[in-house]
Tab-separated table of C-alpha atoms and ligand atoms in Angstrom:
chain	number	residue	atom	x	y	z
A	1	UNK	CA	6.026	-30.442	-26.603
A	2	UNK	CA	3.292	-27.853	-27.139
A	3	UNK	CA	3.462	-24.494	-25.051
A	4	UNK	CA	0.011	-23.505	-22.914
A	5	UNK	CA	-1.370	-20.620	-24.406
A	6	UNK	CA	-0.372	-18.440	-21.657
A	7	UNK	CA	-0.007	-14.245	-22.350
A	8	UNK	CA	3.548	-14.742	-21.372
A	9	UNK	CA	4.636	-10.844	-20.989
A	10	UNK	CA	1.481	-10.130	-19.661
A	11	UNK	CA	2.629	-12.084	-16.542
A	12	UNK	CA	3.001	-10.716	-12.687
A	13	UNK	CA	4.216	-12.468	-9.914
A	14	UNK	CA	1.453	-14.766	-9.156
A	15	UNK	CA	0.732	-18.313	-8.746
A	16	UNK	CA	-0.761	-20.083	-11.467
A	17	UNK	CA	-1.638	-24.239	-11.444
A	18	UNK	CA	0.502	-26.117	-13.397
A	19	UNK	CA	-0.128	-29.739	-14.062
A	20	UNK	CA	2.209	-31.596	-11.744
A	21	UNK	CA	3.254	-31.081	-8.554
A	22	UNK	CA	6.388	-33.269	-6.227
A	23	UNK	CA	5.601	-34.749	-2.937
A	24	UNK	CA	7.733	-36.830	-0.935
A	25	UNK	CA	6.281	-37.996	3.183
A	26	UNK	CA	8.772	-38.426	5.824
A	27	UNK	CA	7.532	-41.067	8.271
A	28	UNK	CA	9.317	-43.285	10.301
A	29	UNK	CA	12.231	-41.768	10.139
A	30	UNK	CA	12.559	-41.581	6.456
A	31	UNK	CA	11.581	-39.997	3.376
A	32	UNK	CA	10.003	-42.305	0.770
A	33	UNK	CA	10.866	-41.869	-2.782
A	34	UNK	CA	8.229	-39.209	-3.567
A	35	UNK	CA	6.044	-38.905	-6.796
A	36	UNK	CA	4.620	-36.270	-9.212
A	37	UNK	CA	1.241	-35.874	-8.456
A	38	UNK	CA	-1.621	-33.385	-10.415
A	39	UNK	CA	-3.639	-32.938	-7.263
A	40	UNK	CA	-2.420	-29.357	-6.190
A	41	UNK	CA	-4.171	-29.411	-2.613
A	42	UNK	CA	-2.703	-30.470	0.326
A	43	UNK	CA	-4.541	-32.426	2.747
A	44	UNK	CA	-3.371	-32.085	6.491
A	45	UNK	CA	-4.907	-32.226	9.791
A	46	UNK	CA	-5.880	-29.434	11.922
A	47	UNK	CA	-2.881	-29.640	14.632
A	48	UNK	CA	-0.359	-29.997	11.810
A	49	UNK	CA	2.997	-29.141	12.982
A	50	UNK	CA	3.139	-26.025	10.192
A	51	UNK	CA	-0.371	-24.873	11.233
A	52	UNK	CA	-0.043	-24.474	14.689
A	53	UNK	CA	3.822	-23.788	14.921
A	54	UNK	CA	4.969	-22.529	11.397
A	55	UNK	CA	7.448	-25.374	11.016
A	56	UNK	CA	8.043	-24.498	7.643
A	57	UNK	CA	11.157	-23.680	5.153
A	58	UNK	CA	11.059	-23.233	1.298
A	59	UNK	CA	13.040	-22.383	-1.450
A	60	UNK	CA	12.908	-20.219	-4.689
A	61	UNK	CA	14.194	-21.106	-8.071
A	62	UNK	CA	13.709	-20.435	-11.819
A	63	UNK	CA	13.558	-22.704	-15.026
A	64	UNK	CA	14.482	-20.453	-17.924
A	65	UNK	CA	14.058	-21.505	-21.773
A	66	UNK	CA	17.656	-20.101	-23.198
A	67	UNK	CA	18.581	-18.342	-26.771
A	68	UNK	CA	18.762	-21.844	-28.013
A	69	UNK	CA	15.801	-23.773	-26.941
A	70	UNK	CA	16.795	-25.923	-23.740
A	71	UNK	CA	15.356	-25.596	-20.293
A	72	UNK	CA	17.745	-24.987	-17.825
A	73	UNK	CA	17.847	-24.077	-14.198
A	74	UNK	CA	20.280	-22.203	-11.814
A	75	UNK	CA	23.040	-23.343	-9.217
A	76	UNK	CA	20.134	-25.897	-8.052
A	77	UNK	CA	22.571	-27.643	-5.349
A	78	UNK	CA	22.800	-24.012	-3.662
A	79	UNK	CA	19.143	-24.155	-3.371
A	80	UNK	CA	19.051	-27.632	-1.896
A	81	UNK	CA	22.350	-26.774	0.332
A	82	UNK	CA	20.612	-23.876	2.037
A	83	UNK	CA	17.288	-25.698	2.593
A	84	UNK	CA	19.073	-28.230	4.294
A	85	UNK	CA	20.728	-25.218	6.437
A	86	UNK	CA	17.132	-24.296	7.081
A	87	UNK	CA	15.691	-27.445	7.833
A	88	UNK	CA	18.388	-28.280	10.228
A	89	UNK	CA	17.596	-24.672	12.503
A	90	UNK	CA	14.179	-25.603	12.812
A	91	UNK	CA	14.686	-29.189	13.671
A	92	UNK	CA	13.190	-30.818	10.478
A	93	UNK	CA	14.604	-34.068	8.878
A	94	UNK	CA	16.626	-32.738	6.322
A	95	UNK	CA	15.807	-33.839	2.419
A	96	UNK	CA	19.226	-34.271	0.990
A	97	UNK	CA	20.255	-31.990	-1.644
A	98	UNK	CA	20.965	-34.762	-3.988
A	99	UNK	CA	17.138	-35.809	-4.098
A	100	UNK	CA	16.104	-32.189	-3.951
A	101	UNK	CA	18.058	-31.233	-6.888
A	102	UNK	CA	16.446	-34.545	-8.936
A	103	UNK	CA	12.850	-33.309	-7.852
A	104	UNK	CA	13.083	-30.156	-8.639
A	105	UNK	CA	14.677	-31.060	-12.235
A	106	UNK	CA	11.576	-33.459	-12.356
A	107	UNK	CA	8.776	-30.822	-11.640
A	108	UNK	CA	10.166	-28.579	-14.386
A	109	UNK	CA	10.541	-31.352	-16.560
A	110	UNK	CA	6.832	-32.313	-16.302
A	111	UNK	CA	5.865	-28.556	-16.568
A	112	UNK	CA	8.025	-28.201	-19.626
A	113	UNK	CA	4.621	-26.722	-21.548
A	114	UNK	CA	4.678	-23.881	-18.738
A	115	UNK	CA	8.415	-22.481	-19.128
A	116	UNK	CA	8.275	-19.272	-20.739
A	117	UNK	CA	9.834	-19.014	-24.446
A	118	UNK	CA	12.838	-17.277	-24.834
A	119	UNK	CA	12.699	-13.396	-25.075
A	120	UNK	CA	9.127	-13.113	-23.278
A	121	UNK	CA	10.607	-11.513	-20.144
A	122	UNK	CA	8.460	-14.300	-18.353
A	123	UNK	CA	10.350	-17.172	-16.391
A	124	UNK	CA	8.860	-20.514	-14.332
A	125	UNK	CA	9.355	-20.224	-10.582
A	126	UNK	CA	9.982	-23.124	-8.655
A	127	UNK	CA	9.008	-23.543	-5.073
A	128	UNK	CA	10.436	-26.354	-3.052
A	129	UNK	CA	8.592	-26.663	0.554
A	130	UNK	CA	8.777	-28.545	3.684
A	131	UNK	CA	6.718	-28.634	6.682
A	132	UNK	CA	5.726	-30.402	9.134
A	133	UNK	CA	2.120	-32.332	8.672
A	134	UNK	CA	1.499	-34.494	11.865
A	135	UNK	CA	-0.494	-33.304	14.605
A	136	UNK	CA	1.568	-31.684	17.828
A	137	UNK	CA	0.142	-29.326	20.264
A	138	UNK	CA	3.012	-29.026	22.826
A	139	UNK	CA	5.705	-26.660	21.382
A	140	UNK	CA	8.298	-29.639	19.962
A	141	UNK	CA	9.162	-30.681	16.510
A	142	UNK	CA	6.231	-32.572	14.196
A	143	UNK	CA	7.461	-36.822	13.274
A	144	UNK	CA	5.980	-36.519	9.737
A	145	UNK	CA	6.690	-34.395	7.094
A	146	UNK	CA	6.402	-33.127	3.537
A	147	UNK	CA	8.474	-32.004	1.086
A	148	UNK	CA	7.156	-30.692	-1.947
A	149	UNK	CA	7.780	-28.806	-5.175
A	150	UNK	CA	5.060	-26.902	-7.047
A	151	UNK	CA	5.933	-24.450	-10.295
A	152	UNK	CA	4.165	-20.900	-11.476
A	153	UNK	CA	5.102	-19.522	-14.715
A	154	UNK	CA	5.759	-15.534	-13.518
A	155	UNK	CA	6.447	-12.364	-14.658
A	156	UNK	CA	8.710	-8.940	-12.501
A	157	UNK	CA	8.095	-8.958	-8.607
A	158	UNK	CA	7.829	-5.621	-8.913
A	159	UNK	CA	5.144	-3.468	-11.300
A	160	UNK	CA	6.804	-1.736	-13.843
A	161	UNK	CA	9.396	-4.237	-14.796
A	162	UNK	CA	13.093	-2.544	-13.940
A	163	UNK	CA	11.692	0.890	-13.272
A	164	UNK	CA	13.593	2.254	-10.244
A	165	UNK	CA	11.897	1.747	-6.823
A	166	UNK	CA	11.418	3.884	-3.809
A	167	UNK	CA	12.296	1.964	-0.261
A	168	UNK	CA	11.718	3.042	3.162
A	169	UNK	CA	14.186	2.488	6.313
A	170	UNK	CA	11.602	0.195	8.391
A	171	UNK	CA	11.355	0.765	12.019
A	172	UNK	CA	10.606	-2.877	12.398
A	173	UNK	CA	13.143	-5.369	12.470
A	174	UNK	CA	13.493	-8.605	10.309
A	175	UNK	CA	16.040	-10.248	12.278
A	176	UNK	CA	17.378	-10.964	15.684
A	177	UNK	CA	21.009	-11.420	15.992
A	178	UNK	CA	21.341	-15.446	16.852
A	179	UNK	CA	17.617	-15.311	15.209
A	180	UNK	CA	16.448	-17.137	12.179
A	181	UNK	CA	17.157	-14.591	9.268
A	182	UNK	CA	19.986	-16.507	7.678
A	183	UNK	CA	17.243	-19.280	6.885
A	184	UNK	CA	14.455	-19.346	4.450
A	185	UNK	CA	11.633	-19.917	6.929
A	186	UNK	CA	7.594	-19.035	6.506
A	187	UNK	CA	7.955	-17.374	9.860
A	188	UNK	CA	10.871	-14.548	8.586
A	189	UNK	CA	7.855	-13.626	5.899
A	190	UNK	CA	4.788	-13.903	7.977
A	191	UNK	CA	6.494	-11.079	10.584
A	192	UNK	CA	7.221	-9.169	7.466
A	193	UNK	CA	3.640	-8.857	6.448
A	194	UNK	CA	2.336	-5.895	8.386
A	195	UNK	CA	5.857	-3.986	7.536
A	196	UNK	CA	5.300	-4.379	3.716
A	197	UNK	CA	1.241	-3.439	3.962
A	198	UNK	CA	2.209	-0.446	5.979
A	199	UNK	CA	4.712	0.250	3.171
A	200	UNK	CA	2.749	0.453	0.636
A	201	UNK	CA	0.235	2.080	1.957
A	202	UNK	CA	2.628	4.499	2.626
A	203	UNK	CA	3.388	4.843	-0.824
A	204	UNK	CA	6.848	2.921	-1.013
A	205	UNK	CA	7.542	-0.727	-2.841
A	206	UNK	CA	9.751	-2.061	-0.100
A	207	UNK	CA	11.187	-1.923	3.456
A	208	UNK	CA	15.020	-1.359	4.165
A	209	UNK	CA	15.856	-3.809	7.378
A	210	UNK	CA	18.467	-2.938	9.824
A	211	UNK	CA	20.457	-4.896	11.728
A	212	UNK	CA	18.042	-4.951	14.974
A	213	UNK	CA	20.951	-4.347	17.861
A	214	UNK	CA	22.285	-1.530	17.029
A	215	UNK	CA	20.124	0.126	13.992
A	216	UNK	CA	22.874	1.420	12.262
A	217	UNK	CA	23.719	-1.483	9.730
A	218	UNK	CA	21.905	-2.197	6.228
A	219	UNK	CA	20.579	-5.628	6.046
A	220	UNK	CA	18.268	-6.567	3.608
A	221	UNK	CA	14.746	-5.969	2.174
A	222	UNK	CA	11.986	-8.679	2.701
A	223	UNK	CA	12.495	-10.701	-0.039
A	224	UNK	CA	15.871	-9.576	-1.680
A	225	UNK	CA	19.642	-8.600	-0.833
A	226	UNK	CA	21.395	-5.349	-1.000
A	227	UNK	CA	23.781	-4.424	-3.735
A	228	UNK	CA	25.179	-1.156	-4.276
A	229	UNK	CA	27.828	0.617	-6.527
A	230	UNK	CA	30.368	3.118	-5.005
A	231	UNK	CA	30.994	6.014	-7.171
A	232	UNK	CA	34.825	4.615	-7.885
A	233	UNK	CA	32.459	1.842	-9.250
A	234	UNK	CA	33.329	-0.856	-6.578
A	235	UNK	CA	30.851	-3.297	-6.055
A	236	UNK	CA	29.622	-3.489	-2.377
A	237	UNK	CA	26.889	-5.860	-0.523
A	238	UNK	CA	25.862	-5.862	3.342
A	239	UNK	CA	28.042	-8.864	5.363
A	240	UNK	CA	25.790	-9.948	8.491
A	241	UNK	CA	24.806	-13.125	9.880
A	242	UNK	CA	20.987	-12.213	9.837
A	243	UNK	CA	20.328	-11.853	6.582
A	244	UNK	CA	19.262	-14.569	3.765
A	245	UNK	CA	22.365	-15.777	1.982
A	246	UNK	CA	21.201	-14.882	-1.597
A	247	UNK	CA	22.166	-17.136	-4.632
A	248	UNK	CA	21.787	-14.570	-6.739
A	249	UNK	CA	24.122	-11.949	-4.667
A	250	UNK	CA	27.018	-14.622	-4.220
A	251	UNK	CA	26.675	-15.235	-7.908
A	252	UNK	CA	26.715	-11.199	-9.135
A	253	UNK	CA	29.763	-10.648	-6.707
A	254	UNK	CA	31.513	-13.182	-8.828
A	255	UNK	CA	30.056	-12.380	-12.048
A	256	UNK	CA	31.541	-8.518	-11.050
A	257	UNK	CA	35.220	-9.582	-10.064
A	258	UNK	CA	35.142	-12.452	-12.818
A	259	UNK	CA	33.323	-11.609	-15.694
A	260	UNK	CA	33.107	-7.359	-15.867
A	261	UNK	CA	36.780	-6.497	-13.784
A	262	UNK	CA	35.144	-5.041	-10.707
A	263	UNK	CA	36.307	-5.196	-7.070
A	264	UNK	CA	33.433	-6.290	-4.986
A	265	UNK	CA	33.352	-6.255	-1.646
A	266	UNK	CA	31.131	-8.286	1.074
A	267	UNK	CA	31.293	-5.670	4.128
A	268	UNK	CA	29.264	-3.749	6.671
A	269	UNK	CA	27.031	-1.491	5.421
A	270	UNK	CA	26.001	1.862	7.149
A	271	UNK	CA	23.077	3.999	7.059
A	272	UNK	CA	25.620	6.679	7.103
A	273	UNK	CA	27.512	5.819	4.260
A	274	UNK	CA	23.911	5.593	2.236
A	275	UNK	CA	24.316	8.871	0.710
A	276	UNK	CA	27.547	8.241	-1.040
A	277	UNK	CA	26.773	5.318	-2.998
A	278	UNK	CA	26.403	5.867	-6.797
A	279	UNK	CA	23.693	3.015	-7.572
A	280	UNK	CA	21.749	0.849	-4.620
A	281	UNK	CA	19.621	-2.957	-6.287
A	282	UNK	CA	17.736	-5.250	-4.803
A	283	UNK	CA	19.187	-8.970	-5.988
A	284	UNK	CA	17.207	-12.325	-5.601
A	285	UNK	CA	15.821	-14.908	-7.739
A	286	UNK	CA	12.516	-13.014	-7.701
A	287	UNK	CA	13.856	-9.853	-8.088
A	288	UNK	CA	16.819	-10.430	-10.433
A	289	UNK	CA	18.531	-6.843	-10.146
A	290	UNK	CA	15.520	-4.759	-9.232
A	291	UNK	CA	17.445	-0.695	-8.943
A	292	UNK	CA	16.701	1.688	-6.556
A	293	UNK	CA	16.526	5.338	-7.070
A	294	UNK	CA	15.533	7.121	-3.314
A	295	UNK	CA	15.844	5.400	-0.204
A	296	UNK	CA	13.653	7.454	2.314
A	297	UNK	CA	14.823	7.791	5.873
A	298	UNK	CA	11.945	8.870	8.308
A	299	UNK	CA	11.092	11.681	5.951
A	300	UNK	CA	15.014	11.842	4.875
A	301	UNK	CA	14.822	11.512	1.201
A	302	UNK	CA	18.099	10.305	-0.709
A	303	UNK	CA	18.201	10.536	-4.011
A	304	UNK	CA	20.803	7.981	-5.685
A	305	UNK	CA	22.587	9.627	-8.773
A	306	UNK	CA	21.244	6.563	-11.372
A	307	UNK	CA	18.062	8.559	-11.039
A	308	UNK	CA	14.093	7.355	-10.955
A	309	UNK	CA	13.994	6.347	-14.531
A	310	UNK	CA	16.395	3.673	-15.708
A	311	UNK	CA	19.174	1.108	-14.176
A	312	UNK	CA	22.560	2.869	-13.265
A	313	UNK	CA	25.318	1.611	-15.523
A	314	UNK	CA	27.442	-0.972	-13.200
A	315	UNK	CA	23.333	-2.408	-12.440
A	316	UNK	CA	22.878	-2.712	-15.744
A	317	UNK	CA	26.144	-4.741	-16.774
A	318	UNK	CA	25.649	-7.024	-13.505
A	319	UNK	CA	21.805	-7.791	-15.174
A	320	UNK	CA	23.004	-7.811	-18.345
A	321	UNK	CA	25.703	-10.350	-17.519
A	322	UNK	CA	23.984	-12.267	-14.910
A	323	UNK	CA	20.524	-12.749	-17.538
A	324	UNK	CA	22.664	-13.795	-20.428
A	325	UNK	CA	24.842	-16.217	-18.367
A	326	UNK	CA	20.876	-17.837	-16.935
A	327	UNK	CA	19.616	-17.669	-20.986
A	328	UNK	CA	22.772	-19.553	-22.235
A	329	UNK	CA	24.325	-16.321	-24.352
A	330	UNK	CA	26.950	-15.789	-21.855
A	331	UNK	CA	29.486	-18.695	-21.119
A	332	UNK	CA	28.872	-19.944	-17.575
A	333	UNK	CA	31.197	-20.835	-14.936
A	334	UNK	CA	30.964	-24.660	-14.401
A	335	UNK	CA	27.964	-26.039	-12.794
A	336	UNK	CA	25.987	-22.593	-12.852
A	337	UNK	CA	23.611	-23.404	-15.383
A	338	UNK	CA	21.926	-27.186	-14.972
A	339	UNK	CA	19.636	-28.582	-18.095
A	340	UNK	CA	16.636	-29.976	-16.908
B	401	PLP	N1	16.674	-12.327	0.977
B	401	PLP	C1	15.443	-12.780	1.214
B	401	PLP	C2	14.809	-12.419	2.505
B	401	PLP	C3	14.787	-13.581	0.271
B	401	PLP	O1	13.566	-14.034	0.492
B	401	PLP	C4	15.440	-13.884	-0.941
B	401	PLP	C5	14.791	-14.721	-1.943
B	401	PLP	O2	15.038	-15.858	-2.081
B	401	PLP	C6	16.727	-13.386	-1.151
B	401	PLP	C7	17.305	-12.613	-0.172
B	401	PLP	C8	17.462	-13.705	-2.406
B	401	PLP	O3	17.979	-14.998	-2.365
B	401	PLP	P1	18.253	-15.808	-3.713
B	401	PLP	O4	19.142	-14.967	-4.526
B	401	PLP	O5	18.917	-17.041	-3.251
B	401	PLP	O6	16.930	-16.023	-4.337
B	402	COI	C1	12.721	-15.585	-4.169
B	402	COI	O1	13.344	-14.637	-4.629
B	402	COI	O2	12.697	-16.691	-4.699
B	402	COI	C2	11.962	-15.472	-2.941
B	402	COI	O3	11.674	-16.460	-2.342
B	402	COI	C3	11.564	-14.148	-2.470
B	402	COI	C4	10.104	-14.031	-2.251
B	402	COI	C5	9.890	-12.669	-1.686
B	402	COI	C6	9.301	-14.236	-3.487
């Protein structure tokens, strides 16, 4: 199979078409088998559950090319165990995780000429999706549905690669306690839009959520957990109920007590306790281990001692590990790393 002539490390985080796309239609009660199609646009009508109501949940993977030439993908039935979880809080049919895990193994097996080579820094990003499609215009669940599963070859979320980023503490919340943050749902990202924007503009790369009742809690960014490193080197990441139950996150705390010797502990957070950590990431299947070096609160700057110009040491051994564990030069505990 011939690669596209893509300028793999030139690559952002963008969408780009590939040539085949999965799309399965729940009517009648039941999903049909589903089918790879090329036709990359969705045709729905005007009322459509999703358009009017945002009845939509997704899902973010990777297909990686590892040191020896297969195409593999990571903890897949995690993916297709929390979409379920999301499907199920916004009273969709759910698509088991059986199927999901053969579709998505499907898609990047038909888009095999769009995974990035080894080495290129460059990765394909898979994007599971379901939403409702029939027309309803009283506030109650859609009766049709779609699930599909479109790829983009992609580069770093963030500009600059692993340079150390500069977050904000947001004064808007993400979550509501009994809320929807511990699902991936459009509607946790479309509220997060005018908090990032104003970010930026502000000059910072990302917002740091708290925990909306009492403002004192760390909970997560808008597209990526919280890890941080105490300076006894313990590894420590936010517990709450609102935020997104990263893959990646659950995976590093076991890659630091199993593979590098490290306590890690899943705990609550405080804004307090900021200043004394020793290294602060961002972890998600976009982000990978993105660092942070200053956390700004309302004009408070904190500086974290791993500095604004490479990875603090404990990041760097969770990336290292983590990367070469997804790129098959790390042994993997069993079931983490699926060949497509
Ligand atoms: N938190 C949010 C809000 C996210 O959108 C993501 C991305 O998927 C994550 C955390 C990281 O989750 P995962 O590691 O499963 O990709
Ligand atoms: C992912 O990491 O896969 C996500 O869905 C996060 C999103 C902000 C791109």
């Amino acid at each position: 199979m011939e690669k596209k002539n893509i300028e793999w490390a030139e690559l952002g985080f963008g969408y780009m078409k590939t040539d085949y796309r999965f799309v399965s239609h729940y009517q009648n009660g039941a999903w049909d088998e589903g089918v790879l199609t090329e036709d990359a646009n969705v045709v729905i009508n005007e009322c459509a559950g999703v358009l009017q109501y945002a009845q939509t949940v997704f899902e973010g993977m990777k297909a990686y090319t590892t040191a020896d030439g297969r195409i593999v993908t990571f903890r897949p039935d995690l993916n297709g165990e929390r979409m379920e979880q999301s499907a199920v809080r916004l009273e969709m049919p759910v698509y088991p995780k059986e199927e999901f895990v053969k579709a998505v193994l499907k898609t990047i097996k038909a888009n095999e000429a769009y995974v990035p080579p080894y080495g290129s820094g460059a990765t394909l990003y898979v994007r599971p999706y379901l939403f409702g499609s029939n027309p309803v215009i009283g506030v109650k669940p859609a009766d049709e549905y779609q699930f599909r599963v479109f790829t983009t070859p992609v580069g770093p979320y963030f500009k600059g690669g692993v340079k150390p980023l500069t977050i904000r503490i947001s004064d808007f919340d993400r979550a509501a306690p009994n809320g929807t943050g511990h699902i991936k749902a459009g509607l946790n990202y479309a509220m997060s839009l005018y908090a990032i924007v104003d970010a930026h503009k502000q000059g910072y790369d990302e917002n740091m959520y708290l925990d909306a009742a009492t403002r004192t809690k760390v909970e997560e960014t808008g597209g990526a957990n919280f890890l941080f490193v105490t300076k006894d080197g313990k590894v420590v990441t936010p517990k709450s109920d609102s935020i997104l139950p990263s893959i990646t996150r659950r995976s590093l705390m076991q890659v630091a007590r199993e593979y590098l010797g490290l306590e890690a502990q899943e705990r609550e957070v405080y804004v307090e306790e900021l200043a004394d950590f020793a290294e602060c990431g961002l972890c998600g299947t976009a982000a990978v281990i993105s660092p942070v070096g200053k956390i700004v609160d309302h004009g408070k700057e904190i500086c974290l001692p791993s500095g604004m110009s490479e990875m603090g040491p404990v990041t760097k051994k969770l990336y290292d590990t983590l990367t070469g564990i997804q790129m098959g030069t790390i042994k993997a505990p069993k079931g983490w790393v699926v060949e497509v």
